[in-house]
PDB file of C-alpha atoms in Angstrom:
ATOM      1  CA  UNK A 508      66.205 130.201 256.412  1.00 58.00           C
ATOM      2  CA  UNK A 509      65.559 128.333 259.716  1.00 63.00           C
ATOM      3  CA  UNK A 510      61.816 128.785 259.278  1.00 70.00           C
ATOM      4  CA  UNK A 511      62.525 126.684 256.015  1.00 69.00           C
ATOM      5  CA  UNK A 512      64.890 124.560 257.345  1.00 68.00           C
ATOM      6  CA  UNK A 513      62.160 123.517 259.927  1.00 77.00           C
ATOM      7  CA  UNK A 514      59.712 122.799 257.679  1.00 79.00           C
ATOM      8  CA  UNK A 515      61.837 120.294 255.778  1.00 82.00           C
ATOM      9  CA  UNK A 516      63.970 118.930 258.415  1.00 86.00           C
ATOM     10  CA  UNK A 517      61.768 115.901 259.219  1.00 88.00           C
ATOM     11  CA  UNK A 518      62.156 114.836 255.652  1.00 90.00           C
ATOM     12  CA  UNK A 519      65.449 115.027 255.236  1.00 90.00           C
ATOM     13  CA  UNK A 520      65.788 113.318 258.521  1.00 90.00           C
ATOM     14  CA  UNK A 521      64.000 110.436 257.062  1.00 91.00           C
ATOM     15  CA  UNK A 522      65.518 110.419 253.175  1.00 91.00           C
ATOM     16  CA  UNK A 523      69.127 110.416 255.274  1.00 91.00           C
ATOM     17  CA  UNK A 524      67.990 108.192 257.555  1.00 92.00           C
ATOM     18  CA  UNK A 525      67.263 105.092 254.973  1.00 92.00           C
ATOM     19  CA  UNK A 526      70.195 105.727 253.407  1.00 90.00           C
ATOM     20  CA  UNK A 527      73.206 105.748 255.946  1.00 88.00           C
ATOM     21  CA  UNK A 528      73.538 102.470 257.940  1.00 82.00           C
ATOM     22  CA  UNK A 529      75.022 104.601 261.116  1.00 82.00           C
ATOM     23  CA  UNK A 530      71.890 105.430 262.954  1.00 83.00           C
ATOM     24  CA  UNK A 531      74.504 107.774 264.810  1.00 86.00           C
ATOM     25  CA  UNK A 532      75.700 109.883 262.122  1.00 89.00           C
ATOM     26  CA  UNK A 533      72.281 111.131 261.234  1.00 90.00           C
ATOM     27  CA  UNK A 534      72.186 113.865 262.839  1.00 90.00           C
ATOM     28  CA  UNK A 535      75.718 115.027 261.885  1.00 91.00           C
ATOM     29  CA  UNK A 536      75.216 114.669 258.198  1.00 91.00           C
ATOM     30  CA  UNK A 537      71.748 116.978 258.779  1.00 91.00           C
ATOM     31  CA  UNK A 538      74.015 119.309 260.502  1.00 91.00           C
ATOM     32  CA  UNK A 539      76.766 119.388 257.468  1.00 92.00           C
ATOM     33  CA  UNK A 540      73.502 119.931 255.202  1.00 90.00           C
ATOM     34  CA  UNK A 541      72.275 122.661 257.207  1.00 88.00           C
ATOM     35  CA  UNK A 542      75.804 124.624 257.606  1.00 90.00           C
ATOM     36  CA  UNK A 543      76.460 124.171 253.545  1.00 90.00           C
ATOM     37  CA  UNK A 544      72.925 125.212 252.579  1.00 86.00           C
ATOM     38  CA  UNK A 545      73.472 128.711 254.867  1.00 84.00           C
ATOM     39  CA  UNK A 546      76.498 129.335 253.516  1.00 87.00           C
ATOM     40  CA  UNK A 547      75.599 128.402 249.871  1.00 83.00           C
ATOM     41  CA  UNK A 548      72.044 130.387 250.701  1.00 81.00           C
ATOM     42  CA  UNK A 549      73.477 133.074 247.962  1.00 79.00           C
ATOM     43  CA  UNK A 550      73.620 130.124 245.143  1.00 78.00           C
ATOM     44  CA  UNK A 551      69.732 129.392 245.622  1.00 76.00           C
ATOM     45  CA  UNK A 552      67.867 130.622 242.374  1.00 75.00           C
ATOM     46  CA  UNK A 553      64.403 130.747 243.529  1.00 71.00           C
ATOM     47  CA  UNK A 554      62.447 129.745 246.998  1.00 68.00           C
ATOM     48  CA  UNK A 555      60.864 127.556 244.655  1.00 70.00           C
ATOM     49  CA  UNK A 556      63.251 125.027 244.255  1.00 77.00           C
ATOM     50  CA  UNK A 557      64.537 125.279 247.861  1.00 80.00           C
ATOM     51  CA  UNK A 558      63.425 121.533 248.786  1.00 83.00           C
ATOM     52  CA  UNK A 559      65.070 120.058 245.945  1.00 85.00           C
ATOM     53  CA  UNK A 560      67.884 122.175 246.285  1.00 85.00           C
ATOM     54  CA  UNK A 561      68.131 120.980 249.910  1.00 87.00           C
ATOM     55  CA  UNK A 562      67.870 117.126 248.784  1.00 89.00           C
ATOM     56  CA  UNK A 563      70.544 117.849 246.216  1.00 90.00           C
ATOM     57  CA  UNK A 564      73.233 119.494 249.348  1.00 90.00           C
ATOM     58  CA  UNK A 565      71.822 115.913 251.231  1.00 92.00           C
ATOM     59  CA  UNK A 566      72.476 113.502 248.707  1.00 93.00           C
ATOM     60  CA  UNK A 567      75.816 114.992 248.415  1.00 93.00           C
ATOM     61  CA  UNK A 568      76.749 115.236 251.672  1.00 92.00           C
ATOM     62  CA  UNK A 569      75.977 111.508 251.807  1.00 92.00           C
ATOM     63  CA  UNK A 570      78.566 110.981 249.133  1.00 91.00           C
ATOM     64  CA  UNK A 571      80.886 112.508 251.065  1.00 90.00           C
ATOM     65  CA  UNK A 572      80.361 110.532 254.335  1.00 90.00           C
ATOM     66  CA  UNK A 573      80.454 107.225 252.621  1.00 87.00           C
ATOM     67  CA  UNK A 574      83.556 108.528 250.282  1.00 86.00           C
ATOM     68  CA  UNK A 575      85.544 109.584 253.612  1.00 84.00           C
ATOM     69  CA  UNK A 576      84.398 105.686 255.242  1.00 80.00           C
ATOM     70  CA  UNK A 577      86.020 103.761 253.043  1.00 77.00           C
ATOM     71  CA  UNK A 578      88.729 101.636 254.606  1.00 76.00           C
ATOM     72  CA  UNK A 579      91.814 100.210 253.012  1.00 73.00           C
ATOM     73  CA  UNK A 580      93.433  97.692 254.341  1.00 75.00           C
ATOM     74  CA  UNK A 581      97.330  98.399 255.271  1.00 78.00           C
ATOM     75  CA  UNK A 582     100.012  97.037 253.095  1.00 75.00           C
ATOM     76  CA  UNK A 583     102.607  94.150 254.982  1.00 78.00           C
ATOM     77  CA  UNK A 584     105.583  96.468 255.498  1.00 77.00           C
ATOM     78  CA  UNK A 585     107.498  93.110 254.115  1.00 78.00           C
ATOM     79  CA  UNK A 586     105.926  93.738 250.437  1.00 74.00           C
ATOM     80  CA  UNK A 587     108.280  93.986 247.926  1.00 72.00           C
ATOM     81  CA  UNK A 588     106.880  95.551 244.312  1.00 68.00           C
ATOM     82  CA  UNK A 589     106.944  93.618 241.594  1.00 67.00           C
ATOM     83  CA  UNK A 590     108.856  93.808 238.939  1.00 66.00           C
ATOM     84  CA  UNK A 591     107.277  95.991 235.700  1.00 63.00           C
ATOM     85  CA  UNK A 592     107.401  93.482 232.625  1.00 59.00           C
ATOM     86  CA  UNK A 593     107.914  95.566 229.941  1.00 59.00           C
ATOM     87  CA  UNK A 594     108.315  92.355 227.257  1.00 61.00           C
ATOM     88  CA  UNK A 595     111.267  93.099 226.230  1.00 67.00           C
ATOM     89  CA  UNK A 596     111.990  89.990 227.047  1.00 71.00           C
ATOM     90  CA  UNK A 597     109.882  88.295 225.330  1.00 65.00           C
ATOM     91  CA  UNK A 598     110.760  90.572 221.902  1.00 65.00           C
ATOM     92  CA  UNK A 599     114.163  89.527 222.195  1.00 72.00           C
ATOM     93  CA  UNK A 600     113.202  85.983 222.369  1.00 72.00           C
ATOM     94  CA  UNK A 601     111.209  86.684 219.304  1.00 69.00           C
ATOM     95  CA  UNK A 602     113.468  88.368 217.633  1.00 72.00           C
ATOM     96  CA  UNK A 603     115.494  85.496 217.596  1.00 76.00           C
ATOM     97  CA  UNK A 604     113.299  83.413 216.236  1.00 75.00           C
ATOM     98  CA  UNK A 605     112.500  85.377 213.880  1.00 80.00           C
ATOM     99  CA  UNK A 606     115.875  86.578 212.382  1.00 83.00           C
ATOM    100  CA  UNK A 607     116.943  83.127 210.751  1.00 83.00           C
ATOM    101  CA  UNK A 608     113.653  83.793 208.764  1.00 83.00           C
ATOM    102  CA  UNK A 609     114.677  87.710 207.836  1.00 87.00           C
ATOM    103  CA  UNK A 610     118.076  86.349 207.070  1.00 87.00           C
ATOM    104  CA  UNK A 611     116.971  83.762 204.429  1.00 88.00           C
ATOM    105  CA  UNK A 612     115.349  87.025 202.216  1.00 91.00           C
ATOM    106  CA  UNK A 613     117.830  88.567 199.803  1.00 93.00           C
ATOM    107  CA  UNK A 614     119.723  91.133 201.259  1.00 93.00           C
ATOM    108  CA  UNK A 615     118.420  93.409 200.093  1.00 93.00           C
ATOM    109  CA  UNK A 616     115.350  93.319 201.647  1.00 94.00           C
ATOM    110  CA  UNK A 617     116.550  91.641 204.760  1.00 92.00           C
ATOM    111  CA  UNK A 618     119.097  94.342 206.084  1.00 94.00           C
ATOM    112  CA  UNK A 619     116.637  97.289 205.923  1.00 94.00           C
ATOM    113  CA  UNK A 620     113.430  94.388 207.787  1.00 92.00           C
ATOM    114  CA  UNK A 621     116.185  93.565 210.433  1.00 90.00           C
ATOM    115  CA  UNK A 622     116.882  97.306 211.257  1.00 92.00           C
ATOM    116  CA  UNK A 623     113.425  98.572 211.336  1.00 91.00           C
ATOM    117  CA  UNK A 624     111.335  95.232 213.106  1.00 87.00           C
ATOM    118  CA  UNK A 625     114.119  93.974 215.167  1.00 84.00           C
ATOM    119  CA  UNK A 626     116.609  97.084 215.994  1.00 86.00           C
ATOM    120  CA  UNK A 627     113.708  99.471 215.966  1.00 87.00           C
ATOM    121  CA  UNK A 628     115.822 101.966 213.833  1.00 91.00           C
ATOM    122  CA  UNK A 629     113.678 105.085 211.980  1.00 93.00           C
ATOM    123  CA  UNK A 630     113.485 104.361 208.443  1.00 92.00           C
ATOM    124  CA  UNK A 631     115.107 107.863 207.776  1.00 94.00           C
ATOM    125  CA  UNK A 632     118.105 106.720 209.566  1.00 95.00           C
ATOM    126  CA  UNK A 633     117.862 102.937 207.404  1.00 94.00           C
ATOM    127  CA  UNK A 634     117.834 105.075 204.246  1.00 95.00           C
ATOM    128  CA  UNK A 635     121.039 107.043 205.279  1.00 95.00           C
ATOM    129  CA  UNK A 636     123.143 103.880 206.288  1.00 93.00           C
ATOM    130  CA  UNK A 637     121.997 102.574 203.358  1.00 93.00           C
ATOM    131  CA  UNK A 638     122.669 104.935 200.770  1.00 94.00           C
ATOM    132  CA  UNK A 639     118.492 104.979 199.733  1.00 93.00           C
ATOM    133  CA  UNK A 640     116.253 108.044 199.257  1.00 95.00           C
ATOM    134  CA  UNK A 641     113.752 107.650 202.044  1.00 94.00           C
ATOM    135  CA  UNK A 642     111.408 105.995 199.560  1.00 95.00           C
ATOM    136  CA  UNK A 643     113.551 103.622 198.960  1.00 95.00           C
ATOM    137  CA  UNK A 644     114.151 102.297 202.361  1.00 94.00           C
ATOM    138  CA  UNK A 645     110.473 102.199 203.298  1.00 95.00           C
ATOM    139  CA  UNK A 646     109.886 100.848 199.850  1.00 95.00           C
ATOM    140  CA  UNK A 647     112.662  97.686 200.852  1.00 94.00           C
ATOM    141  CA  UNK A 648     111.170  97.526 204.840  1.00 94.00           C
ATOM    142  CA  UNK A 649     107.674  97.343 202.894  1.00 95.00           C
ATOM    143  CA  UNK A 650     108.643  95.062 200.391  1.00 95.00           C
ATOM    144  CA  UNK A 651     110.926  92.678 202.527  1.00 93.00           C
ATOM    145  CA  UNK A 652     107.659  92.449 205.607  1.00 93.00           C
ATOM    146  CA  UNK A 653     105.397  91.210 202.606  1.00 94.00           C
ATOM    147  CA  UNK A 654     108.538  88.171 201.207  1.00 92.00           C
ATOM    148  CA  UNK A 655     108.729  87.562 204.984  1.00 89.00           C
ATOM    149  CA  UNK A 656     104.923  87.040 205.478  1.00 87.00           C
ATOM    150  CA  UNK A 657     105.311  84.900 202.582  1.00 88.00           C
ATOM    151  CA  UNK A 658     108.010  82.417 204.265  1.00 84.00           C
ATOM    152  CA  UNK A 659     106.039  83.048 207.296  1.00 81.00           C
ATOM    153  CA  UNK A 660     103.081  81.549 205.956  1.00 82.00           C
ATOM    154  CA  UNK A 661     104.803  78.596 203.773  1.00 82.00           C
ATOM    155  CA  UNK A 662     106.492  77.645 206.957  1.00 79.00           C
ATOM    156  CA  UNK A 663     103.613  77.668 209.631  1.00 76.00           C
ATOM    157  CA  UNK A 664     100.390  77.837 210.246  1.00 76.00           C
ATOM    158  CA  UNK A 665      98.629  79.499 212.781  1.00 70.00           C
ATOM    159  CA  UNK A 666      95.961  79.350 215.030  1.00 74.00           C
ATOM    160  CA  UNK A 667      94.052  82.923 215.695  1.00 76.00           C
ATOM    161  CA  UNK A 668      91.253  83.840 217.746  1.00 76.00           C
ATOM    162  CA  UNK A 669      90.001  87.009 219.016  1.00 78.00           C
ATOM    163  CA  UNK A 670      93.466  88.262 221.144  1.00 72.00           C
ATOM    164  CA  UNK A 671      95.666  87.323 218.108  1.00 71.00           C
ATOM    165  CA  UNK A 672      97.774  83.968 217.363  1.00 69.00           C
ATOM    166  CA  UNK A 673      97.234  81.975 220.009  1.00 69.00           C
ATOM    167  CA  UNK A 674      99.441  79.119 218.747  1.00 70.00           C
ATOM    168  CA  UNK A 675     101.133  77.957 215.625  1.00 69.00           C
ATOM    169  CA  UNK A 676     102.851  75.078 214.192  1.00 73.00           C
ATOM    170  CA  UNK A 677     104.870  73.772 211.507  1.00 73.00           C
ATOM    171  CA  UNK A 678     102.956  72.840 208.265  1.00 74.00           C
ATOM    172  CA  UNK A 679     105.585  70.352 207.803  1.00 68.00           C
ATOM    173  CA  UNK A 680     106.970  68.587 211.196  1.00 62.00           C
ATOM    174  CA  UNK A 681     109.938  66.250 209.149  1.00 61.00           C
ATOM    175  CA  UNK A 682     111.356  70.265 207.724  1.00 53.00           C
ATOM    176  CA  UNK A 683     112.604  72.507 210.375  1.00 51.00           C
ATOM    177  CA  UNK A 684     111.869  76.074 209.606  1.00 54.00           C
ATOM    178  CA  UNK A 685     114.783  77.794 210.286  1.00 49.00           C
TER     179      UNK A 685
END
């Protein structure tokens, strides 16, 4: 192996050498590629492919010196973490928007949309305060988000681009849509 080694060591020197910018860690990273490829010796399928196989343990080693070089900068100790904003906030707001809009829908389509969109209840658990078949309560939730996109849509329009609605506004400003 050292007979190799010494007939390749100059070029590794050289392929390491244009790509570290520590002149002084040259030799050390020729050193880590000499120690892995004797102990790894076992792994080498043919004395063929030794000089490739002996880039390949360089380039890697490489890797390794500029993964274990990278600085962070410390955190202030007086950082305090921000505060997680799951929107629920902002689906309560909605949800009060929206509700004088559910509430105009006959009941009964307006109970089961106000449990499922705006309490978040299962629809099994709609149909058995209810009194419905399961069916039936996704039938109403079904029915009653179709009357409300209806109102929805006779009350505002909208403006949408690729993230969604990015604004909206009343189709007529002298009504107030409740």
């Amino acid at each position: 192996m050292l007979a190799e080694w010494q007939n390749h060591k100059a070029q590794l020197r050289a392929y390491v050498t244009k790509r570290i910018d520590d002149v002084d860690a040259v030799d050390d990273i020729l050193q880590d590629v000499y120690i892995k490829a004797s102990v790894n010796l076992h792994q080498l399928k043919s004395a063929g492919s030794l000089k490739g196989w002996l880039y390949r343990i360089a380039h890697n080693t490489l890797m390794d010196f500029y993964r274990a070089r990278q600085h962070f900068d410390e955190l202030p100790d007086n950082l305090v973490a921000q505060e997680q904003d799951t929107g629920a906030e902002a689906r309560a707001e909605l949800a009060e928007c929206l509700r004088p809009l559910i509430d105009e829908l006959p009941e009964k389509y307006s109970i089961p949309l106000r449990l499922a969109e705006l309490e978040g209840m299962p629809q099994q658990q709609i149909a058995d305060q209810l009194g419905l078949s399961l069916s039936g309560a996704k039938s109403r939730v079904q029915r009653g988000r179709v009357k409300f996109r209806e109102q929805l849509m006779a009350c505002c329009d909208f403006e949408i681009n690729e993230h969604g609605i990015s604004g909206y506004s009343a189709k007529d400003p002298t009504r107030q849509c409740r």
